[in-house]
């Protein structure tokens, strides 16, 4: 097995050292972890593999990079001379644009590879692709259908592999979501997030992360569309460990009661087009509206990872002042910058 660790270049180390000396922007990290948390060269297939302190560090570094570059107009060519291979089996506006612009802002060179450019497991095995890319670039972001593809790439690569989306998890989306909520509320600890919709990869990543940040999670899915059983068991364990609440129901209004944040996602993901008619019927009553928000807390907000369809959330919520969807989309850029070789 190839090593999954790659040394971080000196400019990034210098930046991170400086960040340690700055305010953590609302993310409290244990004293012992301040100097002990090391993220250099780490792959990220799922946030299940990251501790509470590690996730908090990822978020406050993202916030600090955003403040320096966007607001202070600092030029930080931390990745000059570095390149990232972007493997896209599934298209995406936000993942492609955030990765290309974010990496370029730090002086790096993004290389975009579609299924027409690189045939994983078809013309060349995943193992051989991982070894080839390890010698040609410094990091790989892969947006794939099967999570097992990421696991094979990570097993054989000597550079970090980042999950840009798989059928099981979507970790880079959840980091953007929690950065958005941190910016809006000032603190994550004690917030209640309600998911209303499909038990999909985005929800799985919420379930692997929320408790570690002190966030309560309430989930409403139609019967037959629940999260994976193994994910539920791990989320229940995390909830018990961190003292948070985890509620699973099929009633959207029950899930929304007393919540700070209402979240949904597409009901029909890429690859599920043949199921569309059945899914739309099964998800009747799950559209997020102002009526849904009427049982939430007075300060409730709304998130959606986009693209959005009318059946998932109506215009009154989506375009209201409660909607954080566009800052959420922008924060994909600031959080993707974390994954530096």
PDB file of N, CA, C and O in Angstrom, residues 204-250:
ATOM      1  N   UNK A 204     -25.876  11.727   5.062  1.00  0.00           N
ATOM      2  CA  UNK A 204     -24.880  10.865   5.719  1.00  0.00           C
ATOM      3  C   UNK A 204     -23.719  11.683   6.269  1.00  0.00           C
ATOM      4  O   UNK A 204     -23.228  11.424   7.376  1.00  0.00           O
ATOM      5  N   UNK A 205     -23.277  12.688   5.502  1.00  0.00           N
ATOM      6  CA  UNK A 205     -22.166  13.515   5.973  1.00  0.00           C
ATOM      7  C   UNK A 205     -22.574  14.409   7.135  1.00  0.00           C
ATOM      8  O   UNK A 205     -21.779  14.652   8.050  1.00  0.00           O
ATOM      9  N   UNK A 206     -23.806  14.915   7.117  1.00  0.00           N
ATOM     10  CA  UNK A 206     -24.325  15.636   8.281  1.00  0.00           C
ATOM     11  C   UNK A 206     -24.272  14.736   9.515  1.00  0.00           C
ATOM     12  O   UNK A 206     -23.868  15.166  10.600  1.00  0.00           O
ATOM     13  N   UNK A 207     -24.681  13.490   9.351  1.00  0.00           N
ATOM     14  CA  UNK A 207     -24.770  12.558  10.472  1.00  0.00           C
ATOM     15  C   UNK A 207     -23.406  12.194  11.036  1.00  0.00           C
ATOM     16  O   UNK A 207     -23.283  11.862  12.213  1.00  0.00           O
ATOM     17  N   UNK A 208     -22.362  12.261  10.199  1.00  0.00           N
ATOM     18  CA  UNK A 208     -21.006  11.965  10.656  1.00  0.00           C
ATOM     19  C   UNK A 208     -20.312  13.172  11.269  1.00  0.00           C
ATOM     20  O   UNK A 208     -19.207  13.063  11.799  1.00  0.00           O
ATOM     21  N   UNK A 209     -20.957  14.345  11.209  1.00  0.00           N
ATOM     22  CA  UNK A 209     -20.295  15.590  11.600  1.00  0.00           C
ATOM     23  C   UNK A 209     -21.012  16.357  12.702  1.00  0.00           C
ATOM     24  O   UNK A 209     -20.356  16.933  13.590  1.00  0.00           O
ATOM     25  N   UNK A 210     -22.327  16.400  12.669  1.00  0.00           N
ATOM     26  CA  UNK A 210     -23.109  17.294  13.538  1.00  0.00           C
ATOM     27  C   UNK A 210     -22.758  17.146  15.012  1.00  0.00           C
ATOM     28  O   UNK A 210     -22.459  18.137  15.697  1.00  0.00           O
ATOM     29  N   UNK A 211     -22.803  15.929  15.525  1.00  0.00           N
ATOM     30  CA  UNK A 211     -22.571  15.725  16.955  1.00  0.00           C
ATOM     31  C   UNK A 211     -21.192  16.211  17.381  1.00  0.00           C
ATOM     32  O   UNK A 211     -21.017  16.746  18.488  1.00  0.00           O
ATOM     33  N   UNK A 212     -20.195  16.059  16.508  1.00  0.00           N
ATOM     34  CA  UNK A 212     -18.826  16.476  16.828  1.00  0.00           C
ATOM     35  C   UNK A 212     -18.719  17.985  16.989  1.00  0.00           C
ATOM     36  O   UNK A 212     -17.752  18.480  17.568  1.00  0.00           O
ATOM     37  N   UNK A 213     -19.713  18.707  16.470  1.00  0.00           N
ATOM     38  CA  UNK A 213     -19.729  20.166  16.592  1.00  0.00           C
ATOM     39  C   UNK A 213     -20.772  20.632  17.599  1.00  0.00           C
ATOM     40  O   UNK A 213     -21.055  21.822  17.705  1.00  0.00           O
ATOM     41  N   UNK A 214     -21.361  19.695  18.343  1.00  0.00           N
ATOM     42  CA  UNK A 214     -22.368  20.040  19.341  1.00  0.00           C
ATOM     43  C   UNK A 214     -23.716  20.387  18.746  1.00  0.00           C
ATOM     44  O   UNK A 214     -24.534  21.065  19.387  1.00  0.00           O
ATOM     45  N   UNK A 215     -23.983  19.906  17.532  1.00  0.00           N
ATOM     46  CA  UNK A 215     -25.220  20.230  16.824  1.00  0.00           C
ATOM     47  C   UNK A 215     -26.219  19.077  16.933  1.00  0.00           C
ATOM     48  O   UNK A 215     -25.869  17.917  16.674  1.00  0.00           O
ATOM     49  N   UNK A 216     -27.455  19.407  17.317  1.00  0.00           N
ATOM     50  CA  UNK A 216     -28.529  18.421  17.360  1.00  0.00           C
ATOM     51  C   UNK A 216     -29.066  18.207  15.947  1.00  0.00           C
ATOM     52  O   UNK A 216     -29.133  19.150  15.150  1.00  0.00           O
ATOM     53  N   UNK A 217     -29.460  16.977  15.630  1.00  0.00           N
ATOM     54  CA  UNK A 217     -29.896  16.655  14.276  1.00  0.00           C
ATOM     55  C   UNK A 217     -31.249  15.946  14.310  1.00  0.00           C
ATOM     56  O   UNK A 217     -31.425  14.941  15.005  1.00  0.00           O
ATOM     57  N   UNK A 218     -32.200  16.503  13.566  1.00  0.00           N
ATOM     58  CA  UNK A 218     -33.542  15.921  13.441  1.00  0.00           C
ATOM     59  C   UNK A 218     -33.761  15.588  11.970  1.00  0.00           C
ATOM     60  O   UNK A 218     -33.573  16.441  11.097  1.00  0.00           O
ATOM     61  N   UNK A 219     -34.179  14.359  11.687  1.00  0.00           N
ATOM     62  CA  UNK A 219     -34.233  13.854  10.308  1.00  0.00           C
ATOM     63  C   UNK A 219     -35.629  13.344   9.979  1.00  0.00           C
ATOM     64  O   UNK A 219     -36.193  12.519  10.718  1.00  0.00           O
ATOM     65  N   UNK A 220     -36.192  13.824   8.870  1.00  0.00           N
ATOM     66  CA  UNK A 220     -37.472  13.321   8.372  1.00  0.00           C
ATOM     67  C   UNK A 220     -37.270  12.800   6.955  1.00  0.00           C
ATOM     68  O   UNK A 220     -36.911  13.558   6.051  1.00  0.00           O
ATOM     69  N   UNK A 221     -37.480  11.514   6.769  1.00  0.00           N
ATOM     70  CA  UNK A 221     -37.406  10.896   5.449  1.00  0.00           C
ATOM     71  C   UNK A 221     -38.646  10.035   5.238  1.00  0.00           C
ATOM     72  O   UNK A 221     -39.175   9.469   6.200  1.00  0.00           O
ATOM     73  N   UNK A 222     -39.126   9.916   3.998  1.00  0.00           N
ATOM     74  CA  UNK A 222     -40.244   8.986   3.751  1.00  0.00           C
ATOM     75  C   UNK A 222     -39.814   7.559   4.058  1.00  0.00           C
ATOM     76  O   UNK A 222     -38.626   7.224   3.996  1.00  0.00           O
ATOM     77  N   UNK A 223     -40.764   6.732   4.378  1.00  0.00           N
ATOM     78  CA  UNK A 223     -40.447   5.326   4.639  1.00  0.00           C
ATOM     79  C   UNK A 223     -39.879   4.695   3.376  1.00  0.00           C
ATOM     80  O   UNK A 223     -40.406   4.860   2.285  1.00  0.00           O
ATOM     81  N   UNK A 224     -38.779   4.002   3.547  1.00  0.00           N
ATOM     82  CA  UNK A 224     -38.101   3.404   2.409  1.00  0.00           C
ATOM     83  C   UNK A 224     -36.954   4.250   1.892  1.00  0.00           C
ATOM     84  O   UNK A 224     -36.185   3.808   1.037  1.00  0.00           O
ATOM     85  N   UNK A 225     -36.823   5.477   2.420  1.00  0.00           N
ATOM     86  CA  UNK A 225     -35.761   6.383   1.983  1.00  0.00           C
ATOM     87  C   UNK A 225     -34.882   6.820   3.167  1.00  0.00           C
ATOM     88  O   UNK A 225     -34.263   7.873   3.129  1.00  0.00           O
ATOM     89  N   UNK A 226     -34.822   5.984   4.190  1.00  0.00           N
ATOM     90  CA  UNK A 226     -34.033   6.295   5.368  1.00  0.00           C
ATOM     91  C   UNK A 226     -32.532   6.228   5.063  1.00  0.00           C
ATOM     92  O   UNK A 226     -32.112   5.634   4.065  1.00  0.00           O
ATOM     93  N   UNK A 227     -31.710   6.837   5.909  1.00  0.00           N
ATOM     94  CA  UNK A 227     -30.256   6.723   5.744  1.00  0.00           C
ATOM     95  C   UNK A 227     -29.815   5.265   5.871  1.00  0.00           C
ATOM     96  O   UNK A 227     -30.557   4.409   6.374  1.00  0.00           O
ATOM     97  N   UNK A 228     -28.578   5.002   5.416  1.00  0.00           N
ATOM     98  CA  UNK A 228     -28.010   3.663   5.549  1.00  0.00           C
ATOM     99  C   UNK A 228     -27.971   3.253   7.019  1.00  0.00           C
ATOM    100  O   UNK A 228     -27.662   4.062   7.896  1.00  0.00           O
ATOM    101  N   UNK A 229     -28.290   1.981   7.280  1.00  0.00           N
ATOM    102  CA  UNK A 229     -28.343   1.492   8.654  1.00  0.00           C
ATOM    103  C   UNK A 229     -27.014   1.679   9.372  1.00  0.00           C
ATOM    104  O   UNK A 229     -26.978   2.084  10.545  1.00  0.00           O
ATOM    105  N   UNK A 230     -25.904   1.399   8.692  1.00  0.00           N
ATOM    106  CA  UNK A 230     -24.590   1.539   9.332  1.00  0.00           C
ATOM    107  C   UNK A 230     -24.307   2.995   9.703  1.00  0.00           C
ATOM    108  O   UNK A 230     -23.671   3.271  10.733  1.00  0.00           O
ATOM    109  N   UNK A 231     -24.791   3.923   8.883  1.00  0.00           N
ATOM    110  CA  UNK A 231     -24.606   5.345   9.161  1.00  0.00           C
ATOM    111  C   UNK A 231     -25.451   5.753  10.372  1.00  0.00           C
ATOM    112  O   UNK A 231     -25.003   6.523  11.227  1.00  0.00           O
ATOM    113  N   UNK A 232     -26.666   5.232  10.448  1.00  0.00           N
ATOM    114  CA  UNK A 232     -27.530   5.523  11.596  1.00  0.00           C
ATOM    115  C   UNK A 232     -26.876   5.046  12.894  1.00  0.00           C
ATOM    116  O   UNK A 232     -26.837   5.770  13.895  1.00  0.00           O
ATOM    117  N   UNK A 233     -26.339   3.846  12.874  1.00  0.00           N
ATOM    118  CA  UNK A 233     -25.718   3.295  14.084  1.00  0.00           C
ATOM    119  C   UNK A 233     -24.530   4.139  14.531  1.00  0.00           C
ATOM    120  O   UNK A 233     -24.363   4.403  15.727  1.00  0.00           O
ATOM    121  N   UNK A 234     -23.709   4.575  13.574  1.00  0.00           N
ATOM    122  CA  UNK A 234     -22.557   5.412  13.918  1.00  0.00           C
ATOM    123  C   UNK A 234     -23.012   6.775  14.425  1.00  0.00           C
ATOM    124  O   UNK A 234     -22.440   7.320  15.379  1.00  0.00           O
ATOM    125  N   UNK A 235     -24.052   7.338  13.806  1.00  0.00           N
ATOM    126  CA  UNK A 235     -24.574   8.642  14.242  1.00  0.00           C
ATOM    127  C   UNK A 235     -25.154   8.549  15.649  1.00  0.00           C
ATOM    128  O   UNK A 235     -25.001   9.476  16.456  1.00  0.00           O
ATOM    129  N   UNK A 236     -25.803   7.448  15.959  1.00  0.00           N
ATOM    130  CA  UNK A 236     -26.338   7.244  17.306  1.00  0.00           C
ATOM    131  C   UNK A 236     -25.204   7.145  18.321  1.00  0.00           C
ATOM    132  O   UNK A 236     -25.302   7.691  19.429  1.00  0.00           O
ATOM    133  N   UNK A 237     -24.136   6.478  17.943  1.00  0.00           N
ATOM    134  CA  UNK A 237     -22.972   6.376  18.833  1.00  0.00           C
ATOM    135  C   UNK A 237     -22.357   7.754  19.080  1.00  0.00           C
ATOM    136  O   UNK A 237     -22.039   8.112  20.219  1.00  0.00           O
ATOM    137  N   UNK A 238     -22.199   8.547  18.008  1.00  0.00           N
ATOM    138  CA  UNK A 238     -21.628   9.878  18.132  1.00  0.00           C
ATOM    139  C   UNK A 238     -22.523  10.782  18.972  1.00  0.00           C
ATOM    140  O   UNK A 238     -22.034  11.574  19.789  1.00  0.00           O
ATOM    141  N   UNK A 239     -23.824  10.686  18.772  1.00  0.00           N
ATOM    142  CA  UNK A 239     -24.766  11.506  19.536  1.00  0.00           C
ATOM    143  C   UNK A 239     -24.654  11.220  21.029  1.00  0.00           C
ATOM    144  O   UNK A 239     -24.676  12.137  21.864  1.00  0.00           O
ATOM    145  N   UNK A 240     -24.507   9.957  21.362  1.00  0.00           N
ATOM    146  CA  UNK A 240     -24.360   9.569  22.768  1.00  0.00           C
ATOM    147  C   UNK A 240     -23.026  10.073  23.315  1.00  0.00           C
ATOM    148  O   UNK A 240     -22.952  10.591  24.435  1.00  0.00           O
ATOM    149  N   UNK A 241     -21.973   9.946  22.516  1.00  0.00           N
ATOM    150  CA  UNK A 241     -20.635  10.360  22.954  1.00  0.00           C
ATOM    151  C   UNK A 241     -20.563  11.854  23.217  1.00  0.00           C
ATOM    152  O   UNK A 241     -19.944  12.296  24.196  1.00  0.00           O
ATOM    153  N   UNK A 242     -21.199  12.668  22.348  1.00  0.00           N
ATOM    154  CA  UNK A 242     -21.078  14.122  22.450  1.00  0.00           C
ATOM    155  C   UNK A 242     -22.286  14.778  23.124  1.00  0.00           C
ATOM    156  O   UNK A 242     -22.317  16.001  23.251  1.00  0.00           O
ATOM    157  N   UNK A 243     -23.251  13.982  23.554  1.00  0.00           N
ATOM    158  CA  UNK A 243     -24.379  14.519  24.307  1.00  0.00           C
ATOM    159  C   UNK A 243     -25.355  15.341  23.487  1.00  0.00           C
ATOM    160  O   UNK A 243     -25.943  16.302  23.997  1.00  0.00           O
ATOM    161  N   UNK A 244     -25.535  14.994  22.222  1.00  0.00           N
ATOM    162  CA  UNK A 244     -26.482  15.701  21.361  1.00  0.00           C
ATOM    163  C   UNK A 244     -27.705  14.838  21.097  1.00  0.00           C
ATOM    164  O   UNK A 244     -27.717  13.638  21.394  1.00  0.00           O
ATOM    165  N   UNK A 245     -28.726  15.444  20.523  1.00  0.00           N
ATOM    166  CA  UNK A 245     -29.953  14.728  20.206  1.00  0.00           C
ATOM    167  C   UNK A 245     -29.964  14.307  18.742  1.00  0.00           C
ATOM    168  O   UNK A 245     -29.576  15.066  17.859  1.00  0.00           O
ATOM    169  N   UNK A 246     -30.422  13.099  18.487  1.00  0.00           N
ATOM    170  CA  UNK A 246     -30.609  12.591  17.129  1.00  0.00           C
ATOM    171  C   UNK A 246     -32.012  12.016  17.040  1.00  0.00           C
ATOM    172  O   UNK A 246     -32.358  11.080  17.758  1.00  0.00           O
ATOM    173  N   UNK A 247     -32.833  12.606  16.175  1.00  0.00           N
ATOM    174  CA  UNK A 247     -34.222  12.183  16.013  1.00  0.00           C
ATOM    175  C   UNK A 247     -34.444  11.747  14.575  1.00  0.00           C
ATOM    176  O   UNK A 247     -34.078  12.463  13.637  1.00  0.00           O
ATOM    177  N   UNK A 248     -35.049  10.589  14.386  1.00  0.00           N
ATOM    178  CA  UNK A 248     -35.410  10.103  13.062  1.00  0.00           C
ATOM    179  C   UNK A 248     -36.915   9.865  13.013  1.00  0.00           C
ATOM    180  O   UNK A 248     -37.464   9.186  13.889  1.00  0.00           O
ATOM    181  N   UNK A 249     -37.571  10.431  12.004  1.00  0.00           N
ATOM    182  CA  UNK A 249     -39.013  10.334  11.879  1.00  0.00           C
ATOM    183  C   UNK A 249     -39.385  10.369  10.401  1.00  0.00           C
ATOM    184  O   UNK A 249     -38.527  10.605   9.537  1.00  0.00           O
ATOM    185  N   UNK A 250     -40.650  10.128  10.108  1.00  0.00           N
ATOM    186  CA  UNK A 250     -41.152  10.279   8.738  1.00  0.00           C
ATOM    187  C   UNK A 250     -42.080  11.491   8.637  1.00  0.00           C
ATOM    188  O   UNK A 250     -42.693  11.714   7.597  1.00  0.00           O
TER     189      UNK A 250
END
